[in-house]
Short mmCIF file of C-alpha atoms and ligand atoms in Angstrom, two decimals:
data_model
loop_
_atom_site.label_atom_id
_atom_site.label_comp_id
_atom_site.label_asym_id
_atom_site.label_seq_id
_atom_site.Cartn_x
_atom_site.Cartn_y
_atom_site.Cartn_z
CA UNK A 221 117.94 140.16 126.25
CA UNK A 222 117.82 138.42 122.92
CA UNK A 223 116.09 135.06 122.88
CA UNK A 224 117.52 132.66 120.36
CA UNK A 225 116.68 128.99 120.10
CA UNK A 226 119.44 128.38 117.54
CA UNK A 227 123.05 129.51 117.55
CA UNK A 228 122.98 133.17 116.58
CA UNK A 229 125.14 136.08 115.67
CA UNK A 230 124.13 139.69 115.17
CA UNK A 231 123.97 141.66 111.95
CA UNK A 232 125.21 145.17 111.31
CA UNK A 233 122.01 146.71 112.59
CA UNK A 234 121.94 144.61 115.75
CA UNK A 235 119.38 142.08 114.54
CA UNK A 236 119.84 138.54 115.70
CA UNK A 237 120.52 136.14 112.87
CA UNK A 238 120.51 132.37 112.85
CA UNK A 239 123.85 130.72 112.36
CA UNK A 240 123.84 128.76 109.07
CA UNK A 241 123.43 125.01 109.56
CA UNK A 242 126.74 123.49 108.51
CA UNK A 243 126.57 121.57 105.23
CA UNK A 244 122.84 122.18 104.74
CA UNK A 245 123.05 124.58 101.80
CA UNK A 246 125.29 122.13 99.94
CA UNK A 247 122.49 119.57 99.99
CA UNK A 248 120.69 121.51 97.26
CA UNK A 249 121.38 121.80 93.54
CA UNK A 250 120.01 125.32 93.19
CA UNK A 251 121.48 127.75 90.66
CA UNK A 252 123.90 129.84 92.75
CA UNK A 253 123.37 132.88 90.53
CA UNK A 254 119.79 133.21 91.79
CA UNK A 255 118.59 134.02 95.30
CA UNK A 256 115.85 131.43 95.88
CA UNK A 257 113.66 133.29 98.32
CA UNK A 258 110.50 131.46 97.30
CA UNK A 259 110.82 128.00 98.80
CA UNK A 260 107.15 128.18 99.74
CA UNK A 261 105.84 127.90 96.19
CA UNK A 262 107.46 124.71 94.94
CA UNK A 263 110.02 123.63 97.51
CA UNK A 264 113.47 122.41 96.47
CA UNK A 265 114.45 118.75 96.49
CA UNK A 266 117.75 118.00 98.28
CA UNK A 267 120.32 116.09 96.23
CA UNK A 268 120.25 112.91 98.37
CA UNK A 269 116.48 112.76 97.88
CA UNK A 270 116.87 113.26 94.12
CA UNK A 271 119.37 110.42 94.17
CA UNK A 272 117.04 108.15 96.14
CA UNK A 273 114.33 108.77 93.56
CA UNK A 274 116.76 108.17 90.72
CA UNK A 275 117.73 104.80 92.23
CA UNK A 276 114.05 103.87 92.36
CA UNK A 277 113.61 104.90 88.72
CA UNK A 278 116.55 102.72 87.70
CA UNK A 279 115.09 99.83 89.67
CA UNK A 280 111.76 100.40 87.93
CA UNK A 281 113.30 100.31 84.47
CA UNK A 282 115.20 97.10 85.19
CA UNK A 283 111.92 95.27 85.68
CA UNK A 284 108.83 97.46 85.23
CA UNK A 285 106.46 94.53 85.84
CA UNK A 286 107.95 93.68 89.19
CA UNK A 287 108.19 97.31 90.24
CA UNK A 288 104.61 98.22 89.39
CA UNK A 289 103.13 94.97 90.68
CA UNK A 290 104.83 95.57 94.00
CA UNK A 291 104.21 99.30 94.05
CA UNK A 292 100.86 99.26 95.93
CA UNK A 293 102.53 97.42 98.80
CA UNK A 294 105.47 99.81 98.81
CA UNK A 295 103.16 102.81 98.68
CA UNK A 296 101.34 101.41 101.74
CA UNK A 297 104.66 100.97 103.56
CA UNK A 298 105.65 104.53 102.63
CA UNK A 299 102.33 105.88 103.82
CA UNK A 300 102.84 104.15 107.19
CA UNK A 301 106.36 105.58 107.47
CA UNK A 302 105.15 109.09 106.63
CA UNK A 303 102.23 108.78 109.07
CA UNK A 304 104.64 107.78 111.84
CA UNK A 305 106.81 110.84 111.25
CA UNK A 306 103.85 113.23 111.04
CA UNK A 307 102.11 111.63 114.01
CA UNK A 308 99.05 110.75 111.91
CA UNK A 309 96.76 107.71 112.07
CA UNK A 310 98.16 105.44 109.31
CA UNK A 311 94.64 104.24 108.46
CA UNK A 312 93.51 107.80 107.93
CA UNK A 313 96.40 109.04 105.82
CA UNK A 314 96.60 108.73 102.03
CA UNK A 315 99.40 109.74 99.73
CA UNK A 316 98.30 112.03 96.95
CA UNK A 317 99.90 114.06 94.21
CA UNK A 318 99.34 117.55 95.59
CA UNK A 319 96.93 119.81 97.43
CA UNK A 320 95.13 120.63 94.20
CA UNK A 321 94.10 116.95 94.02
CA UNK A 322 93.50 116.60 97.73
CA UNK A 323 90.95 119.39 97.86
CA UNK A 324 89.09 117.83 94.94
CA UNK A 325 88.96 114.49 96.78
CA UNK A 326 87.71 116.15 99.96
CA UNK A 327 85.02 118.17 98.21
CA UNK A 328 83.86 115.19 96.13
CA UNK A 329 83.44 113.19 99.33
CA UNK A 330 81.00 115.63 100.94
CA UNK A 331 77.37 115.31 99.87
CA UNK A 332 76.18 118.91 99.62
CA UNK A 333 72.50 119.81 99.71
CA UNK A 334 71.01 122.66 97.73
CA UNK A 335 71.53 125.88 99.68
CA UNK A 336 74.50 124.65 101.71
CA UNK A 337 77.25 127.19 102.14
CA UNK A 338 81.01 126.72 101.91
CA UNK A 339 82.94 129.38 103.78
CA UNK A 340 86.40 130.40 102.52
CA UNK A 341 88.59 133.43 103.19
CA UNK A 342 90.18 135.92 100.84
CA UNK A 343 93.61 134.69 102.02
CA UNK A 344 92.79 131.21 100.65
CA UNK A 345 94.60 129.69 97.69
CA UNK A 346 92.92 130.67 94.42
CA UNK A 347 92.68 127.19 92.96
CA UNK A 348 91.23 125.78 96.19
CA UNK A 349 88.53 128.45 96.17
CA UNK A 350 87.83 127.77 92.48
CA UNK A 351 87.50 124.05 93.25
CA UNK A 352 84.95 124.88 95.95
CA UNK A 353 83.05 127.07 93.51
CA UNK A 354 82.96 124.30 90.93
CA UNK A 355 81.71 121.74 93.42
CA UNK A 356 79.16 124.17 94.85
CA UNK A 357 77.81 124.95 91.38
CA UNK A 358 77.28 121.22 90.73
CA UNK A 359 75.24 120.81 93.91
CA UNK A 360 73.31 124.06 94.19
CA UNK A 361 75.51 125.10 97.11
CA UNK A 362 77.17 128.49 97.46
CA UNK A 363 80.65 129.75 98.34
CA UNK A 364 81.01 132.80 100.57
CA UNK A 365 84.36 134.53 100.90
CA UNK A 366 85.16 136.13 104.22
CA UNK A 367 87.49 139.11 103.91
CA UNK A 368 90.14 139.14 106.61
CA UNK A 369 92.11 142.33 107.19
CA UNK A 370 95.73 142.10 106.07
CA UNK A 371 96.98 143.57 109.32
CA UNK A 372 94.87 141.53 111.76
CA UNK A 373 96.35 138.95 114.12
CA UNK A 374 95.67 135.20 114.23
CA UNK A 375 93.15 135.48 117.08
CA UNK A 376 91.23 138.15 115.22
CA UNK A 377 91.08 135.87 112.17
CA UNK A 378 89.69 132.99 114.27
CA UNK A 379 87.09 135.27 115.84
CA UNK A 380 86.08 136.60 112.44
CA UNK A 381 85.66 133.08 111.04
CA UNK A 382 83.43 132.01 113.92
CA UNK A 383 81.41 135.22 113.70
CA UNK A 384 80.90 134.67 109.97
CA UNK A 385 79.10 131.34 110.37
CA UNK A 386 75.49 131.20 109.24
CA UNK A 387 72.90 128.47 109.76
CA UNK A 388 73.60 127.04 106.28
CA UNK A 389 77.40 127.11 106.62
CA UNK A 390 78.13 123.43 106.12
CA UNK A 391 81.84 123.47 105.35
CA UNK A 392 84.72 125.80 106.16
CA UNK A 393 87.81 125.57 103.97
CA UNK A 394 90.62 127.26 105.84
CA UNK A 395 94.37 127.49 105.45
CA UNK A 396 96.70 126.25 108.11
CA UNK A 397 99.16 128.76 106.65
CA UNK A 398 97.92 131.10 103.97
CA UNK A 399 99.78 131.31 100.70
CA UNK A 400 99.77 135.05 99.93
CA UNK A 401 100.04 136.30 103.50
CA UNK A 402 101.87 133.49 105.39
CA UNK A 403 99.32 133.59 108.20
CA UNK A 404 98.15 130.75 110.43
CA UNK A 405 94.36 130.52 110.36
CA UNK A 406 93.19 126.92 110.77
CA UNK A 407 94.87 126.28 114.10
CA UNK A 408 93.69 123.41 116.32
CA UNK A 409 91.45 125.56 118.56
CA UNK A 410 89.62 127.12 115.59
CA UNK A 411 89.10 123.73 113.95
CA UNK A 412 87.70 122.36 117.23
CA UNK A 413 85.44 125.38 117.68
CA UNK A 414 84.06 124.87 114.16
CA UNK A 415 83.50 121.16 114.78
CA UNK A 416 81.58 122.01 117.99
CA UNK A 417 79.30 124.18 115.86
CA UNK A 418 78.69 121.31 113.44
CA UNK A 419 80.77 122.73 110.59
CA UNK A 420 82.75 120.31 108.43
CA UNK A 421 86.37 121.42 108.43
CA UNK A 422 88.61 121.18 105.38
CA UNK A 423 92.13 122.35 106.19
CA UNK A 424 94.51 123.38 103.45
CA UNK A 425 97.78 122.68 105.22
CA UNK A 426 99.85 122.91 102.03
CA UNK A 427 102.80 124.41 103.91
CA UNK A 428 102.51 122.59 107.21
CA UNK A 429 104.33 119.25 106.82
CA UNK A 430 107.97 119.82 107.67
CA UNK A 431 107.47 123.47 108.61
CA UNK A 432 105.27 123.05 111.67
CA UNK A 433 104.81 120.38 114.32
CA UNK A 434 101.51 119.07 113.00
CA UNK A 435 100.99 115.94 115.14
CA UNK A 436 98.40 117.53 117.41
CA UNK A 437 96.15 118.83 114.70
CA UNK A 438 96.07 116.28 111.89
CA UNK A 439 93.28 114.21 113.39
CA UNK A 440 91.18 117.23 114.35
CA UNK A 441 89.89 118.31 110.97
CA UNK A 442 87.46 116.29 108.88
CA UNK A 443 89.85 116.64 105.93
CA UNK A 444 93.43 117.89 106.32
CA UNK A 445 95.94 117.91 103.52
CA UNK A 446 99.45 119.17 102.97
CA UNK A 447 102.32 118.98 100.53
CA UNK A 448 105.47 117.09 101.41
CA UNK A 449 107.27 118.68 98.47
CA UNK A 450 107.27 122.15 100.00
CA UNK A 451 108.88 121.94 103.45
CA UNK A 452 109.38 118.20 104.01
CA UNK A 453 112.08 117.77 101.33
CA UNK A 454 110.10 115.18 99.35
CA UNK A 455 110.28 114.87 95.57
CA UNK A 456 107.67 116.87 93.73
CA UNK A 457 104.75 116.09 93.67
CA UNK A 458 103.94 114.41 96.97
CA UNK A 459 101.11 115.26 99.31
CA UNK A 460 99.16 113.67 102.16
CA UNK A 461 95.47 113.69 102.90
CA UNK A 462 94.28 112.88 106.42
CA UNK A 463 90.63 111.99 106.89
CA UNK A 464 88.68 111.49 110.12
CA UNK A 465 87.39 107.94 110.65
CA UNK A 466 83.71 108.78 110.04
CA UNK A 467 84.49 109.99 106.51
CA UNK A 468 86.85 107.28 105.32
CA UNK A 469 84.29 105.01 103.73
CA UNK A 470 82.76 107.99 101.97
CA UNK A 471 85.96 109.26 100.40
CA UNK A 472 85.60 109.31 96.63
CA UNK A 473 88.85 108.70 94.77
CA UNK A 474 89.48 110.85 91.71
CA UNK A 475 89.63 107.74 89.56
CA UNK A 476 88.49 104.15 89.76
CA UNK A 477 91.45 101.76 90.07
CA UNK A 478 92.43 98.14 90.66
CA UNK A 479 92.91 99.05 94.32
CA UNK A 480 89.32 100.23 94.71
CA UNK A 481 88.18 97.17 96.64
CA UNK A 482 90.96 97.77 99.18
CA UNK A 483 89.01 100.77 100.47
CA UNK A 484 90.50 103.95 101.89
CA UNK A 485 93.39 104.89 101.77
CA UNK A 486 94.69 102.56 99.01
CA UNK A 487 91.82 103.31 96.65
CA UNK A 488 92.61 107.04 96.78
CA UNK A 489 96.33 106.55 96.23
CA UNK A 490 96.44 104.17 93.32
CA UNK A 491 95.92 105.85 89.96
CA UNK A 492 96.90 103.06 87.62
CA UNK A 493 100.23 102.98 85.85
CA UNK A 494 102.20 105.96 87.01
CA UNK A 495 105.43 107.17 88.49
CA UNK A 496 105.28 106.42 92.21
CA UNK A 497 109.03 106.83 92.74
CA UNK A 498 108.62 110.33 94.21
CA UNK A 499 106.32 109.07 96.94
CA UNK A 500 108.62 106.14 97.67
CA UNK A 501 111.53 108.54 98.10
CA UNK A 502 109.57 110.86 100.41
CA UNK A 503 110.79 109.13 103.61
CA UNK A 504 114.37 109.95 102.54
CA UNK A 505 113.42 113.65 102.62
CA UNK A 506 111.85 113.31 106.06
CA UNK A 507 114.91 111.42 107.31
CA UNK A 508 117.19 114.15 105.99
CA UNK A 509 115.17 116.79 107.79
CA UNK A 510 115.43 114.75 110.99
CA UNK A 511 119.18 114.41 110.47
CA UNK A 512 119.59 118.17 110.14
CA UNK A 513 117.44 118.55 113.24
CA UNK A 514 113.80 119.42 112.67
CA UNK A 515 113.70 121.97 115.48
CA UNK A 516 116.99 123.49 114.42
CA UNK A 517 115.81 123.88 110.84
CA UNK A 518 112.50 125.38 111.93
CA UNK A 519 114.12 127.85 114.29
CA UNK A 520 116.66 128.82 111.64
CA UNK A 521 114.05 129.35 108.96
CA UNK A 522 111.60 131.26 111.10
CA UNK A 523 114.27 133.62 112.35
CA UNK A 524 115.76 134.15 108.91
CA UNK A 525 112.32 134.89 107.44
CA UNK A 526 111.82 137.45 110.19
CA UNK A 527 115.15 139.02 109.36
CA UNK A 528 114.26 139.10 105.66
CA UNK A 529 111.01 140.86 106.46
CA UNK A 530 112.84 143.43 108.54
CA UNK A 531 115.37 144.04 105.76
CA UNK A 532 112.55 144.62 103.26
CA UNK A 533 110.72 146.92 105.64
CA UNK A 534 113.80 148.98 106.47
CA UNK A 535 115.64 149.04 103.16
CA UNK A 536 112.72 148.94 100.72
CA UNK A 537 110.18 150.75 102.87
CA UNK A 538 107.54 148.00 102.57
CA UNK A 539 104.93 147.53 105.28
CA UNK A 540 105.47 144.28 107.20
CA UNK A 541 102.32 142.21 107.69
CA UNK A 542 101.77 140.26 110.92
CA UNK A 543 103.74 137.04 111.33
CA UNK A 544 102.41 133.79 112.73
CA UNK A 545 104.45 131.59 115.07
CA UNK A 546 106.65 128.95 113.48
CA UNK A 547 106.11 130.15 109.93
CA UNK A 548 109.18 130.31 107.67
CA UNK A 549 107.60 132.83 105.31
CA UNK A 550 106.76 136.53 105.73
CA UNK A 551 104.55 138.92 103.82
CA UNK A 552 104.86 142.64 103.17
CA UNK A 553 102.56 145.13 101.56
CA UNK A 554 103.69 146.74 98.35
CA UNK A 555 102.99 150.45 97.81
CA UNK A 556 99.54 151.49 96.51
CA UNK A 557 99.21 150.91 92.80
CA UNK A 558 101.88 148.17 92.66
CA UNK A 559 100.84 144.60 91.76
CA UNK A 560 97.15 145.22 92.18
CA UNK A 561 96.19 142.73 89.50
CA UNK A 562 97.41 139.34 88.33
CA UNK A 563 99.41 140.57 85.35
CA UNK A 564 101.26 143.32 87.22
CA UNK A 565 102.03 140.89 90.08
CA UNK A 566 103.53 138.46 87.54
CA UNK A 567 105.42 141.28 85.86
CA UNK A 568 106.95 142.31 89.19
CA UNK A 569 108.06 138.73 89.93
CA UNK A 570 109.64 138.55 86.48
CA UNK A 571 111.40 141.91 86.97
CA UNK A 572 112.73 140.83 90.36
CA UNK A 573 114.08 137.68 88.72
CA UNK A 574 115.64 139.36 85.70
CA UNK A 575 116.89 142.57 87.29
CA UNK A 576 117.59 141.58 90.88
CA UNK A 577 118.38 137.88 90.41
CA UNK A 578 115.87 136.74 93.03
CA UNK A 579 112.78 134.57 93.17
CA UNK A 580 109.95 135.83 95.34
CA UNK A 581 106.16 135.44 95.37
CA UNK A 582 103.84 138.36 94.68
CA UNK A 583 100.06 138.18 94.87
CA UNK A 584 97.75 140.90 93.69
CA UNK A 585 95.72 142.70 96.33
CA UNK A 586 93.44 145.69 96.05
CA UNK A 587 95.27 148.79 97.20
CA UNK A 588 98.75 147.30 96.71
CA UNK A 589 99.96 143.75 96.19
CA UNK A 590 101.50 141.43 98.76
CA UNK A 591 105.09 140.25 98.48
CA UNK A 592 106.09 137.02 100.22
CA UNK A 593 109.54 135.77 101.06
CA UNK A 594 110.48 132.33 102.33
CA UNK A 595 113.51 131.15 104.27
CA UNK A 596 115.16 127.76 103.99
CA UNK A 597 118.47 126.33 105.14
CA UNK A 598 120.13 127.34 101.86
CA UNK A 599 119.28 131.03 102.28
CA UNK A 600 121.52 133.69 103.79
CA UNK A 601 120.72 137.12 105.30
CA UNK A 602 122.66 138.92 102.58
CA UNK A 603 120.21 137.65 99.96
CA UNK A 604 117.34 139.52 101.63
CA UNK A 605 119.39 142.68 102.03
CA UNK A 606 120.34 142.60 98.35
CA UNK A 607 116.72 142.04 97.37
CA UNK A 608 115.59 144.87 99.63
CA UNK A 609 118.06 147.43 98.28
CA UNK A 610 117.27 146.36 94.71
CA UNK A 611 113.54 146.62 95.31
CA UNK A 612 113.94 150.10 96.71
CA UNK A 613 115.34 151.09 93.29
CA UNK A 614 112.96 148.95 91.24
CA UNK A 615 109.80 150.27 92.86
C1 LIG B 724 97.99 127.36 100.64
C2 LIG B 724 98.19 126.59 99.36
N1 LIG B 724 97.25 125.75 98.95
C3 LIG B 724 97.40 125.02 97.83
C4 LIG B 724 98.52 125.11 97.05
C5 LIG B 724 98.62 124.29 95.80
O1 LIG B 724 99.61 123.34 95.91
P1 LIG B 724 99.88 122.33 94.71
O2 LIG B 724 100.17 123.15 93.50
O3 LIG B 724 101.05 121.53 95.15
O4 LIG B 724 98.65 121.53 94.54
C6 LIG B 724 99.53 126.00 97.43
C7 LIG B 724 100.76 126.13 96.61
O5 LIG B 724 101.57 126.99 96.76
C8 LIG B 724 99.37 126.75 98.63
O6 LIG B 724 100.30 127.62 99.02
#
């Protein structure tokens, strides 16, 4: 029997497909001549959210003084609204530009001693790892990268992380969902197990808001951050940082600002004169997601991503990598020799765009790169089949 949590129909080869969500694709302004199968990298802002931000920009330009004088209060209101939707402690949540900034804030807030170790994995986001290396170099700490097999399951990853701890492992930076491989690593149980062992947990949950039910886990990590502009339909760039109570007074904002004396979270959010309209429009994105039906969207996207992976495996002969529950992205291994370094991975993405009319993500990996597809309410099964048949020729 086929289990389907959304309305389904079957494809030619008997696979169960999610029924498109009526009217959802029309909410986006994407170029119809391109198959946007890479929602995970930058998201896509729905038209009503773009309009909400535009209204705020117009309001700002009618009276910039009033708008910017009142902005800290409106940012605080927005933060509370976002916290309520995510199920986060409003006193622990700060709005930030993106994960790139959030990891810098987290790392700057931890006082490292010489010889401390930061543990990361080879599925981690490159810039996050580089940020850890920079901070470690400043403090005489070290970064150790744990290699996780591409074909291992989530439990195996958690076991490997715990087994990799050493006496000087002070911090673990782990992905809630990895970027190249779309795998869930920093799940609640692993974060708790690390905390029990006295390890400070920094969770890169870039993809989690909007894609996963995150309420249960936000308060568990010492530092947890995610983008709202990927899967929560917020204007780009909008992110949240959640910090456990014991760290809040120690959080070091990236810049000093007039809000500094307000303490965390306001002092982290306010960056002087800037464009805060994207943040203020973020609740419109969350409301739109709720209107479409959060569970319906999640079920649709997860199932469609699974279908896309199957199409690529069957029609392009790529090796499917393990999938994690609830994740609307899937990864596949490219043949040996393909996309093994940064420039050939970029060249393949460009060729897929120019010759196959599709956007995908490709990350280099020794022995054959990793291709990642995403699924969002504007995608259709045919797009993955077309990509798969084209790739079979291209490769
Ligand atoms: C896991 C992960 N971490 C961090 C980032 C960086 O996000 P941003 O560029 O919004 O800072 C990304 C972006 O794709 C990501 O996938």
